[in-house]
Coordinates of C-alpha atoms and ligand atoms in Angstrom, one line a residue:
X1 CA 99.5 59.9 120.4
X2 CA 101.1 62.1 117.7
X3 CA 103.5 59.8 116.0
X4 CA 105.8 62.8 115.1
X5 CA 106.6 63.3 118.8
X6 CA 107.4 59.7 119.6
X7 CA 111.1 59.0 119.8
X8 CA 110.8 55.3 118.8
X9 CA 109.9 55.1 115.2
X10 CA 109.8 52.3 112.6
X11 CA 113.1 51.3 111.1
X12 CA 114.3 49.4 108.0
X13 CA 117.2 47.8 109.8
X14 CA 116.7 44.0 110.1
X15 CA 117.3 42.6 113.6
X16 CA 120.1 40.0 114.2
X17 CA 117.3 37.4 114.5
X18 CA 116.3 37.7 110.9
X19 CA 114.6 34.3 110.7
X20 CA 112.1 35.2 113.4
X21 CA 108.9 36.9 112.3
X22 CA 108.3 38.4 115.8
X23 CA 111.8 39.7 116.1
X24 CA 111.6 41.3 112.7
X25 CA 108.2 43.0 113.0
X26 CA 108.5 44.0 116.6
X27 CA 112.0 45.5 116.0
X28 CA 111.2 47.2 112.7
X29 CA 107.8 48.3 114.0
X30 CA 109.5 50.1 116.9
X31 CA 108.0 47.9 119.6
X32 CA 111.2 46.5 121.1
X33 CA 114.9 47.0 120.8
X34 CA 117.4 44.2 121.3
X35 CA 120.2 45.0 123.8
X36 CA 122.0 41.7 123.5
X37 CA 121.0 38.1 122.8
X38 CA 117.8 37.3 124.8
X39 CA 117.5 40.8 126.3
X40 CA 115.1 43.5 125.0
X41 CA 114.1 47.0 125.8
X42 CA 110.3 47.5 125.5
X43 CA 109.6 50.8 123.6
X44 CA 106.4 52.8 124.0
X45 CA 104.3 50.8 121.5
X46 CA 105.5 47.4 122.7
X47 CA 105.0 48.4 126.4
X48 CA 101.4 49.3 125.6
X49 CA 100.8 45.8 124.2
X50 CA 102.5 44.2 127.2
X51 CA 100.4 46.3 129.5
X52 CA 97.2 45.3 127.8
X53 CA 98.1 41.6 128.0
X54 CA 99.0 42.1 131.6
X55 CA 95.7 43.7 132.4
X56 CA 93.8 40.8 130.9
X57 CA 95.9 38.4 132.9
X58 CA 95.3 40.4 136.1
X59 CA 91.6 40.4 135.6
X60 CA 91.5 36.7 135.1
X61 CA 93.7 35.9 138.0
X62 CA 91.8 38.2 140.3
X63 CA 88.6 36.5 139.2
X64 CA 90.1 33.2 140.4
X65 CA 90.5 34.8 143.8
X66 CA 94.2 35.2 143.6
X67 CA 96.0 38.2 145.2
X68 CA 98.7 40.2 143.4
X69 CA 102.1 40.6 145.0
X70 CA 105.5 41.6 143.9
X71 CA 108.4 39.4 144.9
X72 CA 112.1 40.2 144.6
X73 CA 114.2 39.4 141.6
X74 CA 117.3 39.3 143.7
X75 CA 117.0 36.3 146.0
X76 CA 118.9 34.9 148.9
X77 CA 120.9 31.8 148.2
X78 CA 119.7 30.0 151.4
X79 CA 116.2 29.2 150.0
X80 CA 117.8 27.7 146.9
X81 CA 120.1 25.6 149.1
X82 CA 117.0 24.5 151.1
X83 CA 115.2 23.1 148.0
X84 CA 118.4 21.8 146.4
X85 CA 118.0 23.9 143.3
X86 CA 121.1 26.0 143.9
X87 CA 123.1 23.1 142.4
X88 CA 120.5 21.3 140.3
X89 CA 119.0 24.2 138.2
X90 CA 121.3 24.7 135.2
X91 CA 119.8 27.9 134.0
X92 CA 120.0 29.7 137.4
X93 CA 121.9 33.0 137.2
X94 CA 124.1 33.3 140.3
X95 CA 125.3 36.7 141.3
X96 CA 128.3 37.3 143.6
X97 CA 128.4 40.4 145.8
X98 CA 131.6 42.3 146.6
X99 CA 131.5 41.0 150.1
X100 CA 131.7 37.4 148.9
X101 CA 128.0 36.5 149.3
X102 CA 126.0 34.9 146.5
X103 CA 122.5 35.6 145.3
X104 CA 120.1 34.1 142.8
X105 CA 118.4 36.2 140.1
X106 CA 114.9 34.7 140.2
X107 CA 114.1 32.3 137.3
X108 CA 110.9 31.4 139.2
X109 CA 109.7 32.1 142.8
X110 CA 108.9 29.0 144.8
X111 CA 111.9 29.7 147.0
X112 CA 110.5 33.1 148.0
X113 CA 106.8 32.5 148.0
X114 CA 106.7 29.3 150.0
X115 CA 108.4 30.6 153.2
X116 CA 106.6 33.9 152.7
X117 CA 103.1 32.4 152.7
X118 CA 104.2 30.1 155.5
X119 CA 104.8 33.2 157.7
X120 CA 101.0 34.0 157.6
X121 CA 99.3 30.6 157.2
X122 CA 99.2 28.3 160.3
X123 CA 95.9 26.5 160.1
X124 CA 93.7 24.8 157.4
X125 CA 91.4 27.7 158.1
X126 CA 93.9 30.1 156.5
X127 CA 93.8 28.1 153.2
X128 CA 93.4 28.1 150.3
X129 CA 95.7 30.9 149.3
X130 CA 96.7 31.9 145.8
X131 CA 99.1 34.7 145.0
X132 CA 100.5 35.9 141.7
X133 CA 102.9 38.5 140.3
X134 CA 103.9 40.0 137.0
X135 CA 107.6 40.2 137.1
X136 CA 110.9 40.0 135.2
X137 CA 112.5 36.5 135.3
X138 CA 116.1 35.6 134.5
X139 CA 117.2 32.3 133.0
X140 CA 120.6 31.4 131.6
X141 CA 119.2 29.9 128.5
X142 CA 121.9 28.2 126.4
X143 CA 120.3 29.5 123.3
X144 CA 118.3 32.7 123.4
X145 CA 116.5 32.8 120.1
X146 CA 113.3 33.4 118.2
X147 CA 113.0 37.1 119.2
X148 CA 111.0 37.6 122.4
X149 CA 109.9 33.9 122.5
X150 CA 113.0 32.8 124.4
X151 CA 114.9 35.4 126.4
X152 CA 117.4 35.4 129.2
X153 CA 115.4 38.2 130.8
X154 CA 111.7 38.0 130.2
X155 CA 108.3 38.8 131.7
X156 CA 106.2 36.2 133.4
X157 CA 103.0 36.0 135.4
X158 CA 103.6 33.4 138.0
X159 CA 100.9 32.2 140.4
X160 CA 101.3 29.9 143.3
X161 CA 98.4 28.2 145.1
X162 CA 98.4 26.6 148.6
X163 CA 95.9 24.0 149.8
X164 CA 95.1 21.9 152.9
X165 CA 94.1 18.9 150.8
X166 CA 94.8 17.4 147.4
X167 CA 91.1 17.6 146.5
X168 CA 91.0 21.3 147.1
X169 CA 94.2 21.7 145.0
X170 CA 92.6 19.8 142.1
X171 CA 89.4 21.8 142.2
X172 CA 91.4 25.0 142.0
X173 CA 93.6 23.6 139.2
X174 CA 90.6 22.9 137.1
X175 CA 89.4 26.4 137.5
X176 CA 92.9 27.7 136.6
X177 CA 92.7 25.8 133.3
X178 CA 89.4 27.6 132.5
X179 CA 90.9 31.0 133.5
X180 CA 93.9 30.3 131.3
X181 CA 91.8 29.5 128.2
X182 CA 89.8 32.6 128.9
X183 CA 93.0 34.7 129.2
X184 CA 94.4 33.5 125.8
X185 CA 91.1 33.8 124.1
X186 CA 90.7 37.4 125.3
X187 CA 94.2 38.1 123.9
X188 CA 92.8 37.0 120.5
X189 CA 94.5 33.6 120.6
X190 CA 93.2 30.1 120.2
X191 CA 95.2 28.1 122.7
X192 CA 95.4 24.3 122.8
X193 CA 95.7 22.5 126.1
X194 CA 98.4 19.8 126.2
X195 CA 98.6 17.3 129.0
X196 CA 102.4 17.6 129.6
X197 CA 104.5 14.5 129.1
X198 CA 105.7 14.1 132.7
X199 CA 102.2 13.9 133.8
X200 CA 101.4 10.3 133.2
X201 CA 104.5 9.0 134.9
X202 CA 104.6 11.1 138.0
X203 CA 100.9 11.1 138.5
X204 CA 101.2 14.8 138.9
X205 CA 98.9 17.1 136.9
X206 CA 100.6 19.3 134.4
X207 CA 99.3 21.1 131.4
X208 CA 100.8 23.3 128.7
X209 CA 98.9 26.0 126.8
X210 CA 100.2 26.0 123.2
X211 CA 99.6 28.6 120.5
X212 CA 99.7 27.1 117.0
X213 CA 102.3 28.7 114.8
X214 CA 105.2 27.5 112.6
X215 CA 107.6 29.4 114.9
X216 CA 106.8 27.0 117.7
X217 CA 109.5 24.8 119.2
X218 CA 107.1 22.0 120.2
X219 CA 105.4 19.5 117.9
X220 CA 101.9 18.8 118.9
X221 CA 98.9 16.9 117.6
X222 CA 96.1 19.4 117.8
X223 CA 92.4 19.5 117.1
X224 CA 91.4 22.2 114.6
X225 CA 87.9 22.6 116.2
X226 CA 88.5 22.6 120.0
X227 CA 91.3 23.1 122.5
X228 CA 92.4 19.4 122.6
X229 CA 96.0 18.7 121.8
X230 CA 98.7 16.2 122.7
X231 CA 102.5 16.3 122.7
X232 CA 103.6 14.5 119.6
X233 CA 106.1 12.2 121.5
X234 CA 103.5 10.7 123.7
X235 CA 100.4 11.1 121.5
X236 CA 97.9 8.2 121.8
X237 CA 96.2 9.5 118.7
X238 CA 97.5 10.1 115.2
X239 CA 96.9 12.7 112.5
X240 CA 94.2 10.8 110.7
X241 CA 92.2 10.2 113.9
X242 CA 89.2 12.2 115.0
X243 CA 89.4 14.4 118.1
X244 CA 88.3 12.4 121.2
X245 CA 86.7 15.6 122.6
X246 CA 84.7 16.9 119.7
X247 CA 85.2 14.6 116.7
X248 CA 87.1 17.4 114.9
X249 CA 90.1 17.0 112.6
X250 CA 93.5 16.3 114.3
X251 CA 96.7 17.7 112.7
X252 CA 100.4 17.5 113.5
X253 CA 101.6 21.1 113.9
X254 CA 104.0 23.4 115.7
X255 CA 103.2 25.3 118.9
X256 CA 104.6 27.9 121.2
X257 CA 104.1 27.2 124.9
X258 CA 102.6 30.4 126.2
X259 CA 101.7 29.0 129.6
X260 CA 102.3 26.0 131.8
X261 CA 100.6 24.8 135.0
X262 CA 101.9 22.2 137.5
X263 CA 100.9 20.2 140.4
X264 CA 103.8 20.8 142.8
X265 CA 102.4 18.4 145.5
X266 CA 104.6 18.8 148.6
X267 CA 107.8 19.4 146.6
X268 CA 108.3 22.8 148.3
X269 CA 106.3 22.5 151.5
X270 CA 108.5 19.5 152.4
X271 CA 112.0 21.2 152.4
X272 CA 110.5 24.4 154.0
X273 CA 108.5 22.2 156.5
X274 CA 105.4 24.2 155.7
X275 CA 102.6 22.5 157.7
X276 CA 99.2 23.6 158.8
X277 CA 97.0 22.2 161.6
X278 CA 93.9 20.3 160.4
X279 CA 90.5 20.1 161.9
X280 CA 91.3 16.9 163.9
X281 CA 94.4 18.5 165.4
X282 CA 96.9 16.6 163.2
X283 CA 99.5 18.4 161.0
X284 CA 99.7 18.3 157.3
X285 CA 102.2 19.6 154.7
X286 CA 100.5 21.9 152.3
X287 CA 99.8 21.0 148.7
X288 CA 100.9 23.5 146.1
X289 CA 100.4 24.4 142.5
X290 CA 102.2 26.8 140.2
X291 CA 100.8 28.5 137.1
X292 CA 103.0 30.5 134.7
X293 CA 102.3 32.6 131.6
X294 CA 105.2 34.1 129.7
X295 CA 103.9 37.7 129.2
X296 CA 106.7 38.8 126.8
X297 CA 106.6 35.5 125.0
X298 CA 102.8 35.9 124.7
X299 CA 103.3 39.2 122.8
X300 CA 105.7 37.4 120.5
X301 CA 103.3 34.5 120.0
X302 CA 100.5 36.9 119.1
X303 CA 102.7 38.3 116.3
X304 CA 103.6 34.8 115.1
X305 CA 99.9 33.8 115.0
X306 CA 98.6 37.1 113.5
X307 CA 100.5 38.8 110.7
X308 CA 100.9 38.9 107.0
X309 CA 103.9 39.7 104.7
X310 CA 103.5 43.4 105.4
X311 CA 103.4 43.4 109.2
X312 CA 101.5 42.6 112.4
X313 CA 97.7 42.3 112.6
X314 CA 97.0 43.0 116.3
X315 CA 93.8 41.7 117.8
X316 CA 91.7 44.6 119.0
X317 CA 92.0 43.7 122.7
X318 CA 95.8 44.0 122.8
X319 CA 96.6 46.5 120.0
X320 CA 98.7 49.3 121.3
X321 CA 96.2 51.8 119.9
X322 CA 92.9 51.1 118.2
X323 CA 93.2 53.4 115.2
X324 CA 96.0 54.5 112.9
X325 CA 95.0 58.0 111.7
X326 CA 97.0 59.2 108.7
X327 CA 96.9 62.7 107.4
X328 CA 98.4 63.1 104.0
X329 CA 100.2 66.1 102.7
X330 CA 99.3 68.5 99.9
X331 CA 101.4 70.8 97.8
X332 CA 99.0 73.6 98.4
X333 CA 99.6 75.2 101.8
X334 CA 96.0 76.1 102.6
X335 CA 94.8 72.6 101.7
X336 CA 97.6 71.1 103.8
X337 CA 96.4 73.2 106.7
X338 CA 92.9 72.2 106.1
X339 CA 93.8 68.5 106.1
X340 CA 95.8 68.8 109.4
X341 CA 93.0 70.7 111.1
X342 CA 90.4 68.1 110.0
X343 CA 92.7 65.3 111.2
X344 CA 93.2 67.1 114.5
X345 CA 89.4 67.4 115.0
X346 CA 88.9 63.7 114.4
X347 CA 91.8 62.9 116.6
X348 CA 90.4 64.9 119.5
X349 CA 86.8 63.7 119.0
X350 CA 87.9 60.1 119.2
X351 CA 90.5 60.6 121.9
X352 CA 87.9 62.4 124.1
X353 CA 85.7 59.2 123.8
X354 CA 88.6 57.1 125.0
X355 CA 89.3 55.7 121.6
X356 CA 93.1 55.2 121.4
X357 CA 94.5 56.9 118.3
X358 CA 98.0 56.9 116.9
X359 CA 98.0 59.9 114.6
X360 CA 100.7 59.9 112.0
X361 CA 100.9 63.6 111.7
X362 CA 104.4 63.7 110.2
X363 CA 104.7 66.4 107.5
X364 CA 107.9 65.1 106.0
X365 CA 106.9 61.5 105.2
X366 CA 105.4 60.3 102.0
X367 CA 102.0 58.6 101.7
X368 CA 103.8 55.4 100.7
X369 CA 105.9 55.5 103.9
X370 CA 102.9 56.1 106.1
X371 CA 100.9 53.3 104.6
X372 CA 103.8 50.9 104.9
X373 CA 104.3 51.9 108.5
X374 CA 100.6 51.5 109.3
X375 CA 100.7 47.9 107.9
X376 CA 103.9 47.1 109.8
X377 CA 102.6 48.5 113.1
X378 CA 99.3 46.7 112.5
X379 CA 96.6 48.6 114.4
X380 CA 93.1 47.3 113.8
X381 CA 91.8 50.2 111.9
X382 CA 93.4 52.7 109.5
X383 CA 91.7 56.1 108.7
X384 CA 93.2 58.3 106.0
X385 CA 92.4 62.0 105.6
X386 CA 93.5 63.5 102.3
X387 CA 92.6 66.2 99.9
X388 CA 90.6 63.6 98.0
X389 CA 88.6 62.3 101.0
X390 CA 87.9 65.8 102.3
X391 CA 86.3 66.6 98.9
X392 CA 83.7 64.0 99.9
X393 CA 83.7 65.2 103.5
X394 CA 85.0 61.7 104.3
X395 CA 87.9 59.7 105.5
X396 CA 89.1 56.5 104.0
X397 CA 88.4 53.5 106.2
X398 CA 90.3 50.2 106.1
X399 CA 90.5 47.5 108.7
X400 CA 94.0 45.9 108.9
X401 CA 92.6 42.4 108.8
X402 CA 90.5 43.1 105.6
X403 CA 91.3 44.1 102.1
X404 CA 88.4 46.5 101.2
X405 CA 88.5 50.1 101.8
X406 CA 85.7 52.6 101.7
X407 CA 84.8 56.2 102.4
X408 CA 83.0 57.1 105.7
X409 CA 81.6 60.6 106.3
X410 CA 83.6 62.5 108.8
X411 CA 80.3 63.1 110.7
X412 CA 79.8 59.3 111.0
X413 CA 83.3 58.3 112.1
X414 CA 82.7 58.3 115.8
X415 CA 79.5 56.2 115.5
X416 CA 81.2 53.7 113.1
X417 CA 84.3 53.5 115.3
X418 CA 82.1 52.7 118.2
X419 CA 80.5 49.8 116.3
X420 CA 83.9 48.6 115.1
X421 CA 85.3 48.5 118.7
X422 CA 82.1 47.2 120.3
X423 CA 83.2 43.7 121.3
X424 CA 85.8 45.3 123.5
Ligands
ATP501 P1 110.2 26.2 128.0 O1 109.9 24.7 127.9 O2 109.7 26.9 126.8 O3 111.6 26.4 128.3 P2 109.5 26.2 130.7 O4 108.8 24.9 130.9 O5 110.9 26.4 131.2 O6 109.3 26.7 129.2 P3 108.0 27.5 132.9 O7 109.2 27.4 133.8 O8 106.8 26.7 133.1 O9 108.6 27.4 131.4 O10 107.6 29.1 132.7 C1 106.3 29.5 132.5 C2 106.2 30.3 131.2 O11 107.2 31.2 131.1 C3 106.3 29.4 130.0 O12 105.1 28.7 129.7 C4 106.7 30.4 128.9 O13 105.6 31.0 128.4 C5 107.5 31.4 129.7 N1 109.0 31.2 129.5 C6 109.7 30.2 130.0 N2 111.0 30.4 129.6 C7 111.0 31.5 128.9 C8 112.1 32.3 128.2 N3 113.3 31.8 128.3 N4 111.7 33.4 127.5 C9 110.5 33.8 127.5 N5 109.5 33.2 128.1 C10 109.7 32.1 128.8
MG502 MG1 112.7 26.3 130.1

């Protein structure tokens, strides 16, 4: 991508949400644009990150055997009356039509997915079933804050599983925990698993996946060495204790909940009367689980967990592009043309090998501006071509996460980039 042709550039304007690191860097970096409190447009760079995160999630959910669907955001009121949540869910957006009917804007999809799967599943032989979607959710949050961490409109992956027995549900649930940890780790995050507070009292399984960052709303006691964590309010351990899983150090810290999984039991099969026939001929209400990951929140959590004072430091797996190629100007016209053509050649060589390059080819920006933008946008690797580097037939190479820079021969760039991106 040639940066000069992209409509959405970096900006110096601070967002309303100045306290929030993700709001600041995502807005100033040209990833998102706030339309109103809790509602964002996703610009080309931001959308690429969201798509990369979504691809990782899809791969992990598909590996669990779940099938992808797309359910409606505009939902009939009847399902919500059936479950009782039309009146009990405070953050439900209710939409009146001009003919006097009312609809719900989906904050979650049990009211749609339960009767939908019921249409097709009649016998225990049709189970288990797991379906998921990546979709926009709507919640009338009292306070939409912290940038994309808490919106009124936001992206979520929600999965629902259906089982003929509690045992079958529990086995799937354990596999889902592993898939979630794998998902977050592939996104460059070190997630902690918290047994949610309701769990102990309701005897229902529930786990939260927390990303450690000072921007988090939740206080957790987390192990520094493994994924173990507890909610601070119910913690059975304290900060000076050793981790019960691995003996590591436990610390009291803040976390952002990036995912949440629940044992729904028969909470939804009951009101919809979703039964299957069992092997012995009897009938049984199905057991359900639900599994959410906030996709837009996850992008915000990555920024919160991985940045410095100058901008974002994207993990390679979710960076909108791999390389930030910068061609610097020269006062001499011929030399300027030489720099641009050398940059174009590197750009094309890399792009042809499916390396994703953002080329800052602007002719009217200073070197300082270009460097500041590269740090703000936060791509994993920065390559600079200038009069100085071309004298050495080289480019200047600097990884965003490191401080050293060095010269790499133009002829070796493709090979070295291949090494740099190898773990992908
Ligand atoms: P929270 O306690 O943060 O309000 P929740 O328990 O309401 O979350 P779920 O209903 O389990 O969340 O939704 C699944 C996931 O969707 C959450 O783990 C979170 O990542 C994301 N999510 C929930 N609410 C929002 C929101 N308002 N904005 C962005 N993401 C959200
Ligand atoms: Mg909530």
